Amino acid sequence: MRWRTASCNISAFTRLAPLVLVLALVLPVGTASAAEALPDPLSLEQALELAKAHPRVAADADNLRFPRPLALFIGCHDLAFTGARDGDVRRNQAWASSLIDANAAQRLEVMQRFFDVLLADLSFARDNEAMAVAFVQLDRARARAELGQFSPLRVAELDAEYQMIRRQRAASEAAQRLTRSLLAQALGRPDTLPSKLTLPKLPGDDLKPPKLEDVISAARADNAHIRQLAEELKTKEARALLDMDIEQNALELITRLGLLGLIAEQTETEAYWRDLKLDESRTLYELEAQADLGFSMSQQTRARRDQEQVALCQALTLAELDALQGKPVR
């Protein structure tokens, strides 16, 4: 399988550099001691390593279950099955399967929370650029209105659009803090919010879903949690239900992975078009033929954000398939 580094092709991440610096300044340092401080920047591998010491893993041994908040941005089932019923909580939570043990569930939560932070940063970059574009349009309209070239109605319309985008930007900025808080909780370090994250490696373009029969066979043979469940079941009917659950879970994950491959092609095409459109707008801007460079930049950022969301969902779905088969989540 060919892999790529998320920062290689995602130009929006590059434009996040000033944002990361700001976050490092405004996010609370917390009360953890120096020995407990999180790595800065924090890599996905480092984050996953912290999962095994999480209180949830120990609490599971005592049959204590506490609900986990939903992720804000990354819902891979909803993304793949466009038009399906919204709000399918279990299918959108990587850690929700009853077929995996507590350690695998915690590692999947860490991964999903980590990806949610990345998407929160991209969403803020998208909304920040959109607000900048809207402000420029509004400012120009006001100036032209003073010269009698723009109607008050049009200025009011642009002002309303600007305020709506400004509201969305504020929500995205707040989501950056909230996703980091959820990640800190998943790491067992609630008092220390991570500010900078190292971009993980993500699946390449030649990703192929595994065969259904191979996944089902591996789940039954190599997943110690499933074997334990099978041993505890007293009736053949109960074991039959377990087998059906395994088969359904494997089918849904493999189907999702295939759909995400199609969506990846669509978002790649969209991003390529937006790149070309930005080049065209930049040329026209330099020739003073038009002035929509900011709009083209914001659309490119939006396309890159959508492209990255698909890649993160592919990685997360692969991790769920690994967990189902008893493989390490990494």
CSV table of C-alpha atoms in Angstrom, one decimal:
chain,number,residue,atom,x,y,z
A,1,MET,CA,0.0,0.0,0.0
A,2,ARG,CA,1.3,3.5,-0.9
A,3,TRP,CA,1.1,6.1,1.8
A,4,ARG,CA,1.4,9.8,1.8
A,5,THR,CA,2.1,12.4,4.4
A,6,ALA,CA,-1.0,14.7,4.9
A,7,SER,CA,1.1,17.8,4.7
A,8,CYS,CA,2.5,17.0,1.2
A,9,ASN,CA,-0.5,17.8,-0.8
A,10,ILE,CA,-2.8,19.8,1.5
A,11,SER,CA,-1.9,23.4,1.0
A,12,ALA,CA,-4.5,24.5,3.5
A,13,PHE,CA,-2.5,23.0,6.3
A,14,THR,CA,0.4,25.2,5.2
A,15,ARG,CA,-1.7,28.3,5.7
A,16,LEU,CA,-2.5,27.1,9.2
A,17,ALA,CA,1.0,27.9,10.5
A,18,PRO,CA,0.1,31.3,11.9
A,19,LEU,CA,-3.1,29.7,13.4
A,20,VAL,CA,-1.0,27.0,15.2
A,21,LEU,CA,1.2,29.7,16.7
A,22,VAL,CA,-1.9,31.6,18.0
A,23,LEU,CA,-3.3,28.4,19.5
A,24,ALA,CA,-0.1,27.8,21.3
A,25,LEU,CA,-0.5,31.2,22.9
A,26,VAL,CA,-4.2,31.2,23.8
A,27,LEU,CA,-4.9,27.6,24.8
A,28,PRO,CA,-4.5,26.9,28.6
A,29,VAL,CA,-1.3,25.3,29.7
A,30,GLY,CA,-3.1,23.3,32.4
A,31,THR,CA,-2.1,22.1,35.8
A,32,ALA,CA,-0.2,18.9,34.8
A,33,SER,CA,3.3,18.6,36.0
A,34,ALA,CA,6.3,18.8,33.7
A,35,ALA,CA,6.7,15.0,33.9
A,36,GLU,CA,3.1,14.7,32.6
A,37,ALA,CA,3.2,17.3,29.9
A,38,LEU,CA,2.1,16.2,26.5
A,39,PRO,CA,4.7,16.2,23.7
A,40,ASP,CA,4.6,19.4,21.6
A,41,PRO,CA,3.9,18.8,18.8
A,42,LEU,CA,1.9,15.7,19.5
A,43,SER,CA,2.0,12.8,17.0
A,44,LEU,CA,-0.7,10.3,16.5
A,45,GLU,CA,1.7,7.5,17.5
A,46,GLN,CA,2.4,9.3,20.8
A,47,ALA,CA,-1.3,9.9,21.4
A,48,LEU,CA,-2.2,6.3,20.8
A,49,GLU,CA,0.5,5.1,23.3
A,50,LEU,CA,-1.3,7.1,26.0
A,51,ALA,CA,-4.5,5.2,25.5
A,52,LYS,CA,-3.5,2.1,27.4
A,53,ALA,CA,-3.2,4.0,30.7
A,54,HIS,CA,-6.6,5.7,30.3
A,55,PRO,CA,-9.1,5.2,33.2
A,56,ARG,CA,-11.7,3.8,30.8
A,57,VAL,CA,-9.5,0.7,30.1
A,58,ALA,CA,-9.4,-0.1,33.8
A,59,ALA,CA,-13.0,0.8,34.4
A,60,ASP,CA,-14.1,-1.7,31.7
A,61,ALA,CA,-12.6,-4.5,33.8
A,62,ASP,CA,-15.0,-3.5,36.5
A,63,ASN,CA,-17.9,-3.3,34.0
A,64,LEU,CA,-18.2,0.5,34.4
A,65,ARG,CA,-19.3,2.2,31.2
A,66,PHE,CA,-19.5,5.9,30.9
A,67,PRO,CA,-20.9,7.6,27.8
A,68,ARG,CA,-18.5,9.4,25.4
A,69,PRO,CA,-19.4,12.7,23.7
A,70,LEU,CA,-19.7,12.6,19.9
A,71,ALA,CA,-17.0,13.9,17.6
A,72,LEU,CA,-17.8,17.3,16.2
A,73,PHE,CA,-16.6,17.0,12.6
A,74,ILE,CA,-15.6,13.5,11.6
A,75,GLY,CA,-18.6,11.2,11.0
A,76,CYS,CA,-17.4,8.6,8.5
A,77,HIS,CA,-20.6,6.7,8.2
A,78,ASP,CA,-22.6,9.8,7.3
A,79,LEU,CA,-19.9,10.9,4.9
A,80,ALA,CA,-19.9,7.7,3.0
A,81,PHE,CA,-23.6,6.9,3.0
A,82,THR,CA,-24.7,10.3,1.6
A,83,GLY,CA,-28.5,10.7,2.0
A,84,ALA,CA,-28.7,8.0,4.7
A,85,ARG,CA,-30.5,8.8,8.0
A,86,ASP,CA,-28.6,11.3,10.0
A,87,GLY,CA,-27.7,10.8,13.6
A,88,ASP,CA,-26.6,7.2,13.5
A,89,VAL,CA,-24.6,7.6,16.6
A,90,ARG,CA,-23.1,4.1,16.9
A,91,ARG,CA,-21.9,3.8,13.3
A,92,ASN,CA,-20.2,7.2,13.5
A,93,GLN,CA,-18.3,6.4,16.6
A,94,ALA,CA,-15.2,4.3,15.8
A,95,TRP,CA,-15.1,3.0,19.4
A,96,ALA,CA,-18.7,1.9,19.7
A,97,SER,CA,-18.5,-1.7,18.5
A,98,SER,CA,-19.2,-4.4,21.1
A,99,LEU,CA,-16.8,-6.7,19.2
A,100,ILE,CA,-13.6,-5.0,20.3
A,101,ASP,CA,-11.9,-4.8,23.8
A,102,ALA,CA,-11.5,-1.7,25.9
A,103,ASN,CA,-8.0,-1.0,24.9
A,104,ALA,CA,-8.8,-1.1,21.1
A,105,ALA,CA,-11.9,1.1,21.8
A,106,GLN,CA,-9.8,3.7,23.6
A,107,ARG,CA,-7.2,3.8,20.9
A,108,LEU,CA,-9.9,4.3,18.3
A,109,GLU,CA,-11.3,7.1,20.3
A,110,VAL,CA,-7.9,8.8,20.5
A,111,MET,CA,-7.5,8.4,16.7
A,112,GLN,CA,-11.0,9.9,16.0
A,113,ARG,CA,-10.4,12.8,18.4
A,114,PHE,CA,-7.0,13.5,16.9
A,115,PHE,CA,-8.5,13.6,13.4
A,116,ASP,CA,-11.3,15.8,14.7
A,117,VAL,CA,-8.8,18.4,15.8
A,118,LEU,CA,-7.2,18.4,12.4
A,119,LEU,CA,-10.6,19.0,10.8
A,120,ALA,CA,-11.5,21.7,13.3
A,121,ASP,CA,-8.3,23.6,12.2
A,122,LEU,CA,-9.1,23.2,8.5
A,123,SER,CA,-12.7,24.3,9.1
A,124,PHE,CA,-11.5,27.4,10.9
A,125,ALA,CA,-9.1,28.1,8.0
A,126,ARG,CA,-11.9,27.8,5.6
A,127,ASP,CA,-14.2,30.1,7.5
A,128,ASN,CA,-11.5,32.6,8.3
A,129,GLU,CA,-10.7,33.0,4.6
A,130,ALA,CA,-14.4,33.2,3.7
A,131,MET,CA,-14.9,36.0,6.3
A,132,ALA,CA,-11.9,37.9,5.0
A,133,VAL,CA,-13.4,37.7,1.5
A,134,ALA,CA,-16.9,38.8,2.7
A,135,PHE,CA,-15.4,41.7,4.6
A,136,VAL,CA,-13.5,43.0,1.6
A,137,GLN,CA,-16.7,42.8,-0.5
A,138,LEU,CA,-18.6,44.7,2.2
A,139,ASP,CA,-16.0,47.3,2.6
A,140,ARG,CA,-15.9,48.0,-1.1
A,141,ALA,CA,-19.6,48.1,-1.3
A,142,ARG,CA,-19.8,50.7,1.5
A,143,ALA,CA,-17.1,52.8,-0.3
A,144,ARG,CA,-19.0,52.7,-3.6
A,145,ALA,CA,-22.3,53.4,-1.8
A,146,GLU,CA,-20.8,56.7,-0.5
A,147,LEU,CA,-20.2,57.6,-4.2
A,148,GLY,CA,-23.7,56.7,-5.1
A,149,GLN,CA,-22.6,53.6,-7.1
A,150,PHE,CA,-24.2,51.0,-4.8
A,151,SER,CA,-27.7,50.9,-3.3
A,152,PRO,CA,-28.2,50.7,0.5
A,153,LEU,CA,-30.2,47.5,-0.1
A,154,ARG,CA,-27.1,45.8,-1.7
A,155,VAL,CA,-24.9,47.0,1.2
A,156,ALA,CA,-27.3,45.6,3.7
A,157,GLU,CA,-27.4,42.3,1.9
A,158,LEU,CA,-23.6,42.0,1.9
A,159,ASP,CA,-23.5,43.0,5.6
A,160,ALA,CA,-26.0,40.3,6.5
A,161,GLU,CA,-23.9,37.8,4.6
A,162,TYR,CA,-20.7,38.9,6.3
A,163,GLN,CA,-22.3,38.7,9.8
A,164,MET,CA,-23.5,35.1,9.0
A,165,ILE,CA,-20.0,34.1,7.9
A,166,ARG,CA,-18.5,35.9,11.0
A,167,ARG,CA,-20.8,33.9,13.2
A,168,GLN,CA,-19.7,30.6,11.5
A,169,ARG,CA,-16.0,31.6,12.0
A,170,ALA,CA,-16.6,32.2,15.7
A,171,ALA,CA,-18.2,28.7,16.0
A,172,SER,CA,-15.2,27.2,14.1
A,173,GLU,CA,-12.8,28.9,16.4
A,174,ALA,CA,-14.7,27.7,19.5
A,175,ALA,CA,-14.6,24.1,18.0
A,176,GLN,CA,-10.8,24.2,17.9
A,177,ARG,CA,-10.8,24.5,21.6
A,178,LEU,CA,-13.6,22.0,22.2
A,179,THR,CA,-12.0,19.3,19.9
A,180,ARG,CA,-8.7,19.7,21.8
A,181,SER,CA,-10.5,19.3,25.1
A,182,LEU,CA,-12.1,16.1,23.9
A,183,LEU,CA,-8.8,14.8,22.7
A,184,ALA,CA,-7.2,15.7,26.0
A,185,GLN,CA,-10.0,13.7,27.8
A,186,ALA,CA,-9.4,10.7,25.5
A,187,LEU,CA,-5.7,10.9,26.3
A,188,GLY,CA,-6.4,10.9,30.1
A,189,ARG,CA,-4.8,14.4,30.4
A,190,PRO,CA,-7.9,16.6,30.7
A,191,ASP,CA,-5.9,19.5,32.2
A,192,THR,CA,-3.5,19.8,29.3
A,193,LEU,CA,-4.9,20.8,25.9
A,194,PRO,CA,-2.6,19.9,23.0
A,195,SER,CA,-1.9,22.9,20.8
A,196,LYS,CA,0.2,21.5,17.9
A,197,LEU,CA,-0.4,18.1,16.3
A,198,THR,CA,2.0,16.3,13.9
A,199,LEU,CA,0.2,15.4,10.7
A,200,PRO,CA,-0.1,11.6,10.4
A,201,LYS,CA,0.5,9.4,7.4
A,202,LEU,CA,-2.7,8.7,5.5
A,203,PRO,CA,-3.7,6.0,3.0
A,204,GLY,CA,-2.6,6.4,-0.6
A,205,ASP,CA,-4.6,6.5,-3.8
A,206,ASP,CA,-4.2,2.7,-4.4
A,207,LEU,CA,-6.1,1.7,-1.3
A,208,LYS,CA,-8.1,-1.5,-1.9
A,209,PRO,CA,-10.7,-2.8,0.6
A,210,PRO,CA,-9.9,-6.2,2.0
A,211,LYS,CA,-12.0,-9.3,1.1
A,212,LEU,CA,-15.1,-9.8,3.3
A,213,GLU,CA,-14.4,-13.5,4.0
A,214,ASP,CA,-10.8,-12.7,5.1
A,215,VAL,CA,-12.0,-10.1,7.6
A,216,ILE,CA,-14.6,-12.4,9.0
A,217,SER,CA,-12.2,-15.3,9.3
A,218,ALA,CA,-9.6,-13.1,11.0
A,219,ALA,CA,-12.1,-11.6,13.4
A,220,ARG,CA,-13.2,-15.1,14.6
A,221,ALA,CA,-9.7,-16.5,14.8
A,222,ASP,CA,-7.5,-13.6,16.0
A,223,ASN,CA,-9.8,-11.3,18.0
A,224,ALA,CA,-9.4,-12.4,21.6
A,225,HIS,CA,-12.4,-10.4,22.7
A,226,ILE,CA,-14.6,-12.2,20.2
A,227,ARG,CA,-13.3,-15.5,21.2
A,228,GLN,CA,-14.0,-14.7,24.9
A,229,LEU,CA,-17.6,-13.6,24.0
A,230,ALA,CA,-18.1,-16.9,22.1
A,231,GLU,CA,-16.9,-19.0,25.0
A,232,GLU,CA,-19.3,-17.1,27.4
A,233,LEU,CA,-22.3,-17.7,25.2
A,234,LYS,CA,-24.3,-20.7,26.4
A,235,THR,CA,-26.7,-21.4,23.5
A,236,LYS,CA,-26.2,-21.9,19.8
A,237,GLU,CA,-28.8,-19.2,19.1
A,238,ALA,CA,-26.6,-16.7,21.0
A,239,ARG,CA,-23.5,-17.8,19.1
A,240,ALA,CA,-25.4,-17.4,15.8
A,241,LEU,CA,-26.3,-13.8,16.8
A,242,LEU,CA,-22.6,-13.1,17.5
A,243,ASP,CA,-21.7,-14.5,14.1
A,244,MET,CA,-24.2,-12.3,12.4
A,245,ASP,CA,-22.9,-9.3,14.2
A,246,ILE,CA,-19.4,-10.0,13.1
A,247,GLU,CA,-20.4,-10.5,9.5
A,248,GLN,CA,-22.6,-7.3,9.5
A,249,ASN,CA,-19.8,-5.2,11.1
A,250,ALA,CA,-17.2,-6.4,8.6
A,251,LEU,CA,-19.6,-5.8,5.7
A,252,GLU,CA,-20.4,-2.3,6.7
A,253,LEU,CA,-16.8,-1.3,7.2
A,254,ILE,CA,-15.6,-2.7,3.9
A,255,THR,CA,-18.6,-1.1,2.1
A,256,ARG,CA,-17.8,2.2,3.7
A,257,LEU,CA,-14.2,1.9,2.6
A,258,GLY,CA,-15.2,1.3,-1.0
A,259,LEU,CA,-17.6,4.3,-0.9
A,260,LEU,CA,-14.9,6.5,0.6
A,261,GLY,CA,-12.6,5.6,-2.3
A,262,LEU,CA,-15.2,7.0,-4.8
A,263,ILE,CA,-15.6,10.1,-2.7
A,264,ALA,CA,-11.8,10.5,-2.7
A,265,GLU,CA,-11.8,10.6,-6.5
A,266,GLN,CA,-14.6,13.2,-6.4
A,267,THR,CA,-12.8,15.5,-3.9
A,268,GLU,CA,-9.5,15.1,-5.7
A,269,THR,CA,-11.2,16.3,-8.9
A,270,GLU,CA,-12.8,19.2,-7.0
A,271,ALA,CA,-9.5,20.2,-5.5
A,272,TYR,CA,-7.7,20.1,-8.8
A,273,TRP,CA,-10.4,22.3,-10.4
A,274,ARG,CA,-10.1,24.8,-7.5
A,275,ASP,CA,-6.3,24.8,-7.9
A,276,LEU,CA,-6.7,25.7,-11.6
A,277,LYS,CA,-9.4,28.3,-10.8
A,278,LEU,CA,-7.1,29.9,-8.2
A,279,ASP,CA,-4.3,30.1,-10.8
A,280,GLU,CA,-6.7,31.7,-13.3
A,281,SER,CA,-7.9,34.2,-10.7
A,282,ARG,CA,-4.4,35.0,-9.7
A,283,THR,CA,-3.5,35.8,-13.3
A,284,LEU,CA,-6.6,38.0,-13.8
A,285,TYR,CA,-5.9,39.7,-10.5
A,286,GLU,CA,-2.4,40.6,-11.5
A,287,LEU,CA,-3.7,41.9,-14.8
A,288,GLU,CA,-6.4,43.8,-12.8
A,289,ALA,CA,-9.1,42.2,-14.9
A,290,GLN,CA,-11.0,41.0,-11.9
A,291,ALA,CA,-10.6,40.9,-8.1
A,292,ASP,CA,-12.0,37.6,-6.8
A,293,LEU,CA,-8.7,36.2,-5.7
A,294,GLY,CA,-9.8,35.9,-2.1
A,295,PHE,CA,-13.0,34.0,-3.1
A,296,SER,CA,-10.9,31.5,-5.2
A,297,MET,CA,-8.5,31.0,-2.2
A,298,SER,CA,-11.4,30.3,0.2
A,299,GLN,CA,-12.9,27.8,-2.3
A,300,GLN,CA,-9.6,26.1,-2.6
A,301,THR,CA,-9.3,25.8,1.2
A,302,ARG,CA,-12.8,24.4,1.3
A,303,ALA,CA,-12.0,21.8,-1.3
A,304,ARG,CA,-8.8,20.8,0.5
A,305,ARG,CA,-10.6,20.5,3.7
A,306,ASP,CA,-13.2,18.1,2.1
A,307,GLN,CA,-10.4,16.1,0.5
A,308,GLU,CA,-8.6,15.7,3.9
A,309,GLN,CA,-11.8,14.6,5.6
A,310,VAL,CA,-12.1,11.7,3.2
A,311,ALA,CA,-8.5,10.6,3.8
A,312,LEU,CA,-8.9,10.8,7.5
A,313,CYS,CA,-12.1,8.7,7.3
A,314,GLN,CA,-10.3,6.1,5.2
A,315,ALA,CA,-7.5,5.8,7.8
A,316,LEU,CA,-10.1,5.6,10.6
A,317,THR,CA,-12.1,2.9,8.8
A,318,LEU,CA,-8.9,0.9,8.2
A,319,ALA,CA,-8.2,1.1,11.9
A,320,GLU,CA,-11.7,-0.1,12.8
A,321,LEU,CA,-11.1,-3.1,10.5
A,322,ASP,CA,-7.8,-3.8,12.2
A,323,ALA,CA,-9.5,-3.7,15.6
A,324,LEU,CA,-12.2,-6.1,14.4
A,325,GLN,CA,-9.6,-8.5,13.3
A,326,GLY,CA,-7.7,-8.4,16.5
A,327,LYS,CA,-4.8,-6.4,15.0
A,328,PRO,CA,-3.2,-3.4,16.8
A,329,VAL,CA,-4.8,0.0,16.2
A,330,ARG,CA,-2.1,2.3,14.8
